[in-house]
PDB file of C-alpha atoms in Angstrom:
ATOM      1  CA  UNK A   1    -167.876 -54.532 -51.886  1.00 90.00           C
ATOM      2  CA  UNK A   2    -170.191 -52.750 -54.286  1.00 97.00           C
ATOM      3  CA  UNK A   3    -169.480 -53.126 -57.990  1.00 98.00           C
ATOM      4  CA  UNK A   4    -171.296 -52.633 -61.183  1.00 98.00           C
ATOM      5  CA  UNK A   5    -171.223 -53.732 -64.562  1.00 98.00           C
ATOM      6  CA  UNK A   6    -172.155 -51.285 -67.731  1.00 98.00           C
ATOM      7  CA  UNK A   7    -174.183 -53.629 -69.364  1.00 98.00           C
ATOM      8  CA  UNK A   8    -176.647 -52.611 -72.824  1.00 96.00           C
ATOM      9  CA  UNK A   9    -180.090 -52.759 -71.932  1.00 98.00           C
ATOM     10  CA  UNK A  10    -182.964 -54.548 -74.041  1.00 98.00           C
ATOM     11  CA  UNK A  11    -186.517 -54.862 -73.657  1.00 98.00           C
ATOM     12  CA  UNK A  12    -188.443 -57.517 -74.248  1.00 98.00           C
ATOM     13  CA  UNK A  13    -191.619 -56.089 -74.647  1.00 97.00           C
ATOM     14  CA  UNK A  14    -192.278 -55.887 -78.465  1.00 96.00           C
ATOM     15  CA  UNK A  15    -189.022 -57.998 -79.461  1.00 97.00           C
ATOM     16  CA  UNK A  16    -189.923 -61.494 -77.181  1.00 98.00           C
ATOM     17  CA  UNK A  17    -193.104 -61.429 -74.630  1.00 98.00           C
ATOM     18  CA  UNK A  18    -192.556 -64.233 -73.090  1.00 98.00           C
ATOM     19  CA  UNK A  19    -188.537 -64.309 -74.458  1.00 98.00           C
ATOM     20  CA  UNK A  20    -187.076 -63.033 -71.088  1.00 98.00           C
ATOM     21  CA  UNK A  21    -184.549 -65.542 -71.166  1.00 99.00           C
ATOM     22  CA  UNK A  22    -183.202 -65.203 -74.538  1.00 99.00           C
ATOM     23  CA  UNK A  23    -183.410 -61.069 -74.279  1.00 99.00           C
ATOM     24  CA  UNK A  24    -181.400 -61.710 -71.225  1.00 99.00           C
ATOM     25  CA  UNK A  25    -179.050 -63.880 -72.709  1.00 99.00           C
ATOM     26  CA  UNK A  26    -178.173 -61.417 -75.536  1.00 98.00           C
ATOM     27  CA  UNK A  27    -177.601 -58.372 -73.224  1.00 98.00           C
ATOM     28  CA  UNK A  28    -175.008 -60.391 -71.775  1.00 98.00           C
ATOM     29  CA  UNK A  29    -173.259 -61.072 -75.342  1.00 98.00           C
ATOM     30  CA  UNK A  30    -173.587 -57.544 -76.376  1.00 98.00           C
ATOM     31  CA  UNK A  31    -171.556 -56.854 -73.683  1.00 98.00           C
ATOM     32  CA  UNK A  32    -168.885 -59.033 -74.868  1.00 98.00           C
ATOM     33  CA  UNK A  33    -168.900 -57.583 -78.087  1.00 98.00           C
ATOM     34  CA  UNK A  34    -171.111 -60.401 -80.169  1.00 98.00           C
ATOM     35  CA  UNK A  35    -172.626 -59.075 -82.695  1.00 98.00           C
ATOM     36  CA  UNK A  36    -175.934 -60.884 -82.363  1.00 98.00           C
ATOM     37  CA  UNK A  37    -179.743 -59.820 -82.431  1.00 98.00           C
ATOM     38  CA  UNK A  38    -182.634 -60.832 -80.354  1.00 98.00           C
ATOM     39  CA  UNK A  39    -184.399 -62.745 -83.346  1.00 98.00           C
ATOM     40  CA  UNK A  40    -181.054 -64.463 -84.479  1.00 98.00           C
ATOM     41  CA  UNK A  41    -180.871 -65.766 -80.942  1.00 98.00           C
ATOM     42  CA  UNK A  42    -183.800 -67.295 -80.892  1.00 98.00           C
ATOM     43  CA  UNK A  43    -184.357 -68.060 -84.215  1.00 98.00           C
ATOM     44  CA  UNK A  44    -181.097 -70.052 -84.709  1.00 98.00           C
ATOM     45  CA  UNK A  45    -179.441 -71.029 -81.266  1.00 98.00           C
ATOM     46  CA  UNK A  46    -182.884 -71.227 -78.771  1.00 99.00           C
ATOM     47  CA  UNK A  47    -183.831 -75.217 -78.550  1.00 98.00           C
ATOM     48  CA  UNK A  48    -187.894 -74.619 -78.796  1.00 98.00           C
ATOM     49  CA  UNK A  49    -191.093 -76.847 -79.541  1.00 98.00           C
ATOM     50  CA  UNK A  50    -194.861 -76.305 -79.103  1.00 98.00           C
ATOM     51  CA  UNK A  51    -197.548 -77.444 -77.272  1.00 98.00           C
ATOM     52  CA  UNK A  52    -200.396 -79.287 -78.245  1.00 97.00           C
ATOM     53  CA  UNK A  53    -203.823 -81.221 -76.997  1.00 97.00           C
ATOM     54  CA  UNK A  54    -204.150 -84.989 -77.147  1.00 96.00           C
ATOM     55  CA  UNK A  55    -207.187 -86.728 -76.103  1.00 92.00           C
ATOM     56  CA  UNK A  56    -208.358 -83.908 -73.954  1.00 94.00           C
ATOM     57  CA  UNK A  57    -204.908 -83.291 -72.190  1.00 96.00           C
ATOM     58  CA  UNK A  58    -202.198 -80.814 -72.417  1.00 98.00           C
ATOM     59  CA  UNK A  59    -199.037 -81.727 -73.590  1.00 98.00           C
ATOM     60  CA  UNK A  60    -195.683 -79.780 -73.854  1.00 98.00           C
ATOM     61  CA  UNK A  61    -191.979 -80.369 -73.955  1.00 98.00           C
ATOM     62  CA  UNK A  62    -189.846 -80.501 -70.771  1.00 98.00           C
ATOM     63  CA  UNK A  63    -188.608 -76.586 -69.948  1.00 98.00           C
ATOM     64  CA  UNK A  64    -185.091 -77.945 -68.940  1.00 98.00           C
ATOM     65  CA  UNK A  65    -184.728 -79.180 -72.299  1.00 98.00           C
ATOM     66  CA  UNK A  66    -186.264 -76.218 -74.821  1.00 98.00           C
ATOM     67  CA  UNK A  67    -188.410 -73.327 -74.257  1.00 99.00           C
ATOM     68  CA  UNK A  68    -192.014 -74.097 -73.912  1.00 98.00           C
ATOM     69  CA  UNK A  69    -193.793 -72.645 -76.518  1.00 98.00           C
ATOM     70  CA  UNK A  70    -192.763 -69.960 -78.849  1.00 98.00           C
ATOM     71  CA  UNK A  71    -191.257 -66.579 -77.354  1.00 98.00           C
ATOM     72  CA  UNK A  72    -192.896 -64.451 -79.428  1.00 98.00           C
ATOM     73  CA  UNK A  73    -195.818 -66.062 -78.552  1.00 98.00           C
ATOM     74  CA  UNK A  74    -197.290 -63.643 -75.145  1.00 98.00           C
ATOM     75  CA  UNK A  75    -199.198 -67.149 -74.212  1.00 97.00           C
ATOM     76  CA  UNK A  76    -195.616 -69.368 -74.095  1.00 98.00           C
ATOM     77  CA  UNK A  77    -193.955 -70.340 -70.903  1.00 98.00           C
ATOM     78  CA  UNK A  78    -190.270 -70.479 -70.935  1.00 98.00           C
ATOM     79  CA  UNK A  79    -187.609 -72.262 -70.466  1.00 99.00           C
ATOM     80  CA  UNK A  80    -184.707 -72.877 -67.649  1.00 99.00           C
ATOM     81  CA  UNK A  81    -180.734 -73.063 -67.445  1.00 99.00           C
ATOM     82  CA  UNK A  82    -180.065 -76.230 -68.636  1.00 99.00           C
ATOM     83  CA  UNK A  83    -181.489 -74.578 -72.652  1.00 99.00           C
ATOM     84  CA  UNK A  84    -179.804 -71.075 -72.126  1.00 99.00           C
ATOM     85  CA  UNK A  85    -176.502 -72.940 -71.100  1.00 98.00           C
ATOM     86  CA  UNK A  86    -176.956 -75.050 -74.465  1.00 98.00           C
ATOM     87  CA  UNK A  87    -177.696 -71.886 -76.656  1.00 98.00           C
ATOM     88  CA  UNK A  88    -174.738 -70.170 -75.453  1.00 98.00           C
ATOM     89  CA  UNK A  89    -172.477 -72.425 -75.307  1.00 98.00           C
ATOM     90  CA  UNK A  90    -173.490 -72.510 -80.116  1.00 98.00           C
ATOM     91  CA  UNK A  91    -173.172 -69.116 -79.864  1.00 98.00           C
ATOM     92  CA  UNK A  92    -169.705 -68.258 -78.182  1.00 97.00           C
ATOM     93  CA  UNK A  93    -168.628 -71.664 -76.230  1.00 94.00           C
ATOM     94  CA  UNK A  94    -165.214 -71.737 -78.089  1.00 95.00           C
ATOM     95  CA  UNK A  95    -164.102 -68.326 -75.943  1.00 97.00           C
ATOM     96  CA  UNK A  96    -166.053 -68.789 -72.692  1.00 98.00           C
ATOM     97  CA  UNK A  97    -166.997 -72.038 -70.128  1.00 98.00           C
ATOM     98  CA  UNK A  98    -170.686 -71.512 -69.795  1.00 98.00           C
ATOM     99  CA  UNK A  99    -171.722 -72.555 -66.797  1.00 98.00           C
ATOM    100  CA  UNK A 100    -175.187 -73.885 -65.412  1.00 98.00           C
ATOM    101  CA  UNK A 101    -174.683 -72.756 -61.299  1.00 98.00           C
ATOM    102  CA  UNK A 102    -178.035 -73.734 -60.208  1.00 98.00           C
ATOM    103  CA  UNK A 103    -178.368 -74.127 -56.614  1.00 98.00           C
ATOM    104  CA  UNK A 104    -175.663 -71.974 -55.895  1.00 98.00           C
ATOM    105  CA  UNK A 105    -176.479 -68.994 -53.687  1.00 98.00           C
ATOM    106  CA  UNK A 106    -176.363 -65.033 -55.007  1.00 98.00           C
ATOM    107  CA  UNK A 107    -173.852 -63.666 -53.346  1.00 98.00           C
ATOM    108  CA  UNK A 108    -171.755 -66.208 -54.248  1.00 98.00           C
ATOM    109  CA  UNK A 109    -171.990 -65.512 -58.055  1.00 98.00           C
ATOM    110  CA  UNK A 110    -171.537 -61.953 -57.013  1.00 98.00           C
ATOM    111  CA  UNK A 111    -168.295 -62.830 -55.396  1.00 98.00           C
ATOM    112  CA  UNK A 112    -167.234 -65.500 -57.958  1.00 98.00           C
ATOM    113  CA  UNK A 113    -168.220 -64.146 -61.042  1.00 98.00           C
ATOM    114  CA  UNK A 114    -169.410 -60.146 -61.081  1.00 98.00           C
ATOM    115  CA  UNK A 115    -166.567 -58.880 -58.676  1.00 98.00           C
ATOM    116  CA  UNK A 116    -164.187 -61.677 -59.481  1.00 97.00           C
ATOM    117  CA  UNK A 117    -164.189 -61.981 -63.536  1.00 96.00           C
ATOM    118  CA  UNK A 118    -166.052 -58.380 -64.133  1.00 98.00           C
ATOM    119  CA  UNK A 119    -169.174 -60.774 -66.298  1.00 98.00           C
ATOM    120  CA  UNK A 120    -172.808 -60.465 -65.153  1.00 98.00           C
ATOM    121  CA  UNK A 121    -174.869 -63.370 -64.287  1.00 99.00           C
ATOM    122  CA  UNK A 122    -177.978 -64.523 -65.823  1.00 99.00           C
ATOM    123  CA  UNK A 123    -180.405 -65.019 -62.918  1.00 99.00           C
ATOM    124  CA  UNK A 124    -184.234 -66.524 -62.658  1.00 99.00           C
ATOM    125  CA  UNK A 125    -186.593 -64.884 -60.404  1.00 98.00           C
ATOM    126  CA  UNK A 126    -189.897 -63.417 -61.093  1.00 98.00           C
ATOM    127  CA  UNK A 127    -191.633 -60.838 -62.861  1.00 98.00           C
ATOM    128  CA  UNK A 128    -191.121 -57.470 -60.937  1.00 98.00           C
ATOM    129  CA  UNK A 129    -190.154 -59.576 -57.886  1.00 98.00           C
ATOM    130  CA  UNK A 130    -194.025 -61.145 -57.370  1.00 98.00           C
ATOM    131  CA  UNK A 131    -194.546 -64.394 -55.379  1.00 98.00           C
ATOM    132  CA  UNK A 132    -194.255 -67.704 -58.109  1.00 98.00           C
ATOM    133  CA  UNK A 133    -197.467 -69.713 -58.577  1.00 98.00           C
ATOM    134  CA  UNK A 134    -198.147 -73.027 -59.102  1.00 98.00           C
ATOM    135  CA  UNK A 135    -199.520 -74.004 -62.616  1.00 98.00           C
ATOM    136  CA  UNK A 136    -200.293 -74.171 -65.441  1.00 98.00           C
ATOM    137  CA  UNK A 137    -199.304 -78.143 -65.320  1.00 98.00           C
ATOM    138  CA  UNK A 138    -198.732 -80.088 -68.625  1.00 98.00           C
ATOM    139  CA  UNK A 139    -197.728 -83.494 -69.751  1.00 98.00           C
ATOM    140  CA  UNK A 140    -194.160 -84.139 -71.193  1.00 98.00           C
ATOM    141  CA  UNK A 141    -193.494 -85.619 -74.554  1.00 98.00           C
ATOM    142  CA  UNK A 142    -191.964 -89.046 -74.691  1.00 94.00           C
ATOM    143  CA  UNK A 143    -192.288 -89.958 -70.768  1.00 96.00           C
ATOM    144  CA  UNK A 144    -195.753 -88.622 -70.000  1.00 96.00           C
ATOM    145  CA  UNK A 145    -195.108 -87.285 -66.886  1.00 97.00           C
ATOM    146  CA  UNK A 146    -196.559 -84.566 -65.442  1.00 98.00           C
ATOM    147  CA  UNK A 147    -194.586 -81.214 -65.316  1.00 98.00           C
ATOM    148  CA  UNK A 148    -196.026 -78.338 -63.144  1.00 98.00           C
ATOM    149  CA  UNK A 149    -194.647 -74.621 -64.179  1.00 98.00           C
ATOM    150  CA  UNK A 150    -194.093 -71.695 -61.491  1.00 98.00           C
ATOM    151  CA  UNK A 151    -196.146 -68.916 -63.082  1.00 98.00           C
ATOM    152  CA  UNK A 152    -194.482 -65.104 -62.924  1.00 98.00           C
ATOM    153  CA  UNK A 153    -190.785 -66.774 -64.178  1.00 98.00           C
ATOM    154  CA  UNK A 154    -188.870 -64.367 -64.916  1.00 98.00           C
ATOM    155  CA  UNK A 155    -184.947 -64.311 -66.094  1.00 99.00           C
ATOM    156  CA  UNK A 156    -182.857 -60.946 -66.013  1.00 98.00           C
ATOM    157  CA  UNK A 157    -179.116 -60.124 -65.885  1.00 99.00           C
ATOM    158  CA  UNK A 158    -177.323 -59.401 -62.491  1.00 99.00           C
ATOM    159  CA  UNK A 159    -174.655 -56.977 -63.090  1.00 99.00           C
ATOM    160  CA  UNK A 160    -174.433 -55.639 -59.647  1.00 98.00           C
ATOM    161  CA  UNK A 161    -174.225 -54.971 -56.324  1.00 98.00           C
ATOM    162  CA  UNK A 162    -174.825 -52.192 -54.180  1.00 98.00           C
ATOM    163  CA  UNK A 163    -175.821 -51.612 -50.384  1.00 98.00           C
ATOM    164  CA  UNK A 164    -178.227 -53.752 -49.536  1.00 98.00           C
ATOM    165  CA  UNK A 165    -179.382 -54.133 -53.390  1.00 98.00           C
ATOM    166  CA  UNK A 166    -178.928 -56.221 -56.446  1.00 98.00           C
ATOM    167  CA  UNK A 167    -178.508 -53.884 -60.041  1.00 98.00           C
ATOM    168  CA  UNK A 168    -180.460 -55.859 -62.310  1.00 99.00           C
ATOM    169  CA  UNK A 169    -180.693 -55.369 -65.960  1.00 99.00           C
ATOM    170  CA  UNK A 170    -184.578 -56.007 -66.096  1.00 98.00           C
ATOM    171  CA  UNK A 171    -186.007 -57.028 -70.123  1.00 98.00           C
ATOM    172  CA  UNK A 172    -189.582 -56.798 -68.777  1.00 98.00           C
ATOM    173  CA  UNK A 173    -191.999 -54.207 -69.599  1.00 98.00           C
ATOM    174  CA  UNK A 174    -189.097 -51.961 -70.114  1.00 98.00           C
ATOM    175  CA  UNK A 175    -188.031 -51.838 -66.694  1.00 98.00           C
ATOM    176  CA  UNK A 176    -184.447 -50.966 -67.056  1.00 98.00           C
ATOM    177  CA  UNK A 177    -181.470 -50.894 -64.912  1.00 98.00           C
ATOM    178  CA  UNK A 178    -183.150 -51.532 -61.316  1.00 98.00           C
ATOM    179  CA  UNK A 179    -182.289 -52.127 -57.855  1.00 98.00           C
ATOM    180  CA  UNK A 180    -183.650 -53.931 -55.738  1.00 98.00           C
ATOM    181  CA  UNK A 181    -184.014 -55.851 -52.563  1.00 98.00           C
ATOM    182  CA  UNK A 182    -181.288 -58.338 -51.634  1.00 98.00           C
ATOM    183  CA  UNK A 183    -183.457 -60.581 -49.825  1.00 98.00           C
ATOM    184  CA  UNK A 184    -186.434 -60.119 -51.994  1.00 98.00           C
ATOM    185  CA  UNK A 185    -184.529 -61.218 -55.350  1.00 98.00           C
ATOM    186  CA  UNK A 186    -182.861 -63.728 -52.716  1.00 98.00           C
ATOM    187  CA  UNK A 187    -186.379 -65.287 -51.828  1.00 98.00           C
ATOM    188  CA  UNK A 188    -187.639 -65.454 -55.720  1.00 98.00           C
ATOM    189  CA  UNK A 189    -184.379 -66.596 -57.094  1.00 98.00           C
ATOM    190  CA  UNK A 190    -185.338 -69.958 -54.552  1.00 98.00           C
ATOM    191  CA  UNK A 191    -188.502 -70.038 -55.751  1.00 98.00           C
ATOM    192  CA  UNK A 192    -187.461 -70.617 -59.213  1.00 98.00           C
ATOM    193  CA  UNK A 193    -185.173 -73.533 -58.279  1.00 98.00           C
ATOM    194  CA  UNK A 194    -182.242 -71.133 -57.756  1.00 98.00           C
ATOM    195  CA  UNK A 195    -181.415 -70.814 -61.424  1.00 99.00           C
ATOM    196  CA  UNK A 196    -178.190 -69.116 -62.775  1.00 99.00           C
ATOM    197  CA  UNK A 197    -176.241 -69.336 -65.807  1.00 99.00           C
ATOM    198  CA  UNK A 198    -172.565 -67.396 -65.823  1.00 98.00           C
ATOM    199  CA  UNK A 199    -169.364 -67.387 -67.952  1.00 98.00           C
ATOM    200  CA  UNK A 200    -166.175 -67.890 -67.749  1.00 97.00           C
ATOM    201  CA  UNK A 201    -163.100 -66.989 -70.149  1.00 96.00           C
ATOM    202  CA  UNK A 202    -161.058 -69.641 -71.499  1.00 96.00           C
ATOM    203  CA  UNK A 203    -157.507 -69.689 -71.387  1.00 92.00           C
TER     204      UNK A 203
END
């Protein structure tokens, strides 16, 4: 069953660089009717801490807990579900569930969530669908254990389905509304740990 969602686009481009995830995350709360910004996003609901060098070595906080760097910073990382999930839930968590459904395959938050409830999914993959990469690796604060990041993470908004395609709301280099590939997006979304964050109205 095809379906698609009418979602506002928003580039990331000037706004964020390396902000895909927050940029992401506020096309899907335009949508339901939040009056919120990309800088008051990030600014006041995005966990967030920097890097730094100690005795030679890199260290950085742990991406499932904040966003690595600074995302207006074009030389920051990113950051995954688990801090998305946390910033939404501040920003609209007494209306919706907010749901972290890592692991869970894509056409089953198609199904579930984008046919079923009508909301779009916010989905990790890569930038314009290129293979992840290994590095750069850093050492956490607190533990000291050593965290490697997949290079080319990307996050966009899923608000469709069509044919053998995904419709993609794509904040990256201005990209758009795209479609593309089922079993491309399918093969990066795995390569990024399978990350997906989705909604889901309160009674």
């Amino acid at each position: 069953m095809d379906k698609i969602i009418n979602v506002p686009y928003l580039d990331q481009s000037n706004a964020a660089p390396t902000g895909c995830e927050s940029v992401t995350a506020v096309m899907l709360l335009q949508y339901l009717g939040v009056d919120i910004g990309i800088n008051e996003f990030i600014d006041k609901y995005l966990d967030k801490a920097p890097f730094e060098q100690r005795s030679g070595e890199l260290y950085g906080p742990d991406p499932r807990e904040c966003f690595a760097g600074d995302p207006y910073d074009p030389e920051a990382m990113g950051c995954y579900a688990p801090v998305i999930k946390k910033a939404l839930e501040r920003v609209i968590g007494e209306k919706y569930e907010v749901i972290d459904e890592t692991g869970r395959e894509i056409d089953e938050l198609v199904e579930e969530y984008i046919i079923g409830e009508g909301l779009p999914v916010v989905l990790w993959a890569t930038i314009n669908l290129r293979p992840a990469i290994d590095g750069p690796n850093w050492k956490l604060y607190g533990s000291g254990e050593d965290f490697m990041w997949r290079s080319n993470e990307h996050c966009m908004l899923l608000v469709g389905t069509e044919g053998d395609s995904y419709v993609i709301n794509d904040p990256w280099d201005n990209n758009g509304v795209v479609r593309c590939d089922k079993s491309l997006v399918r093969r990066r979304h795995r390569e990024q740990y399978m990350q997906a964050v989705c909604l889901r109205l309160l009674p």
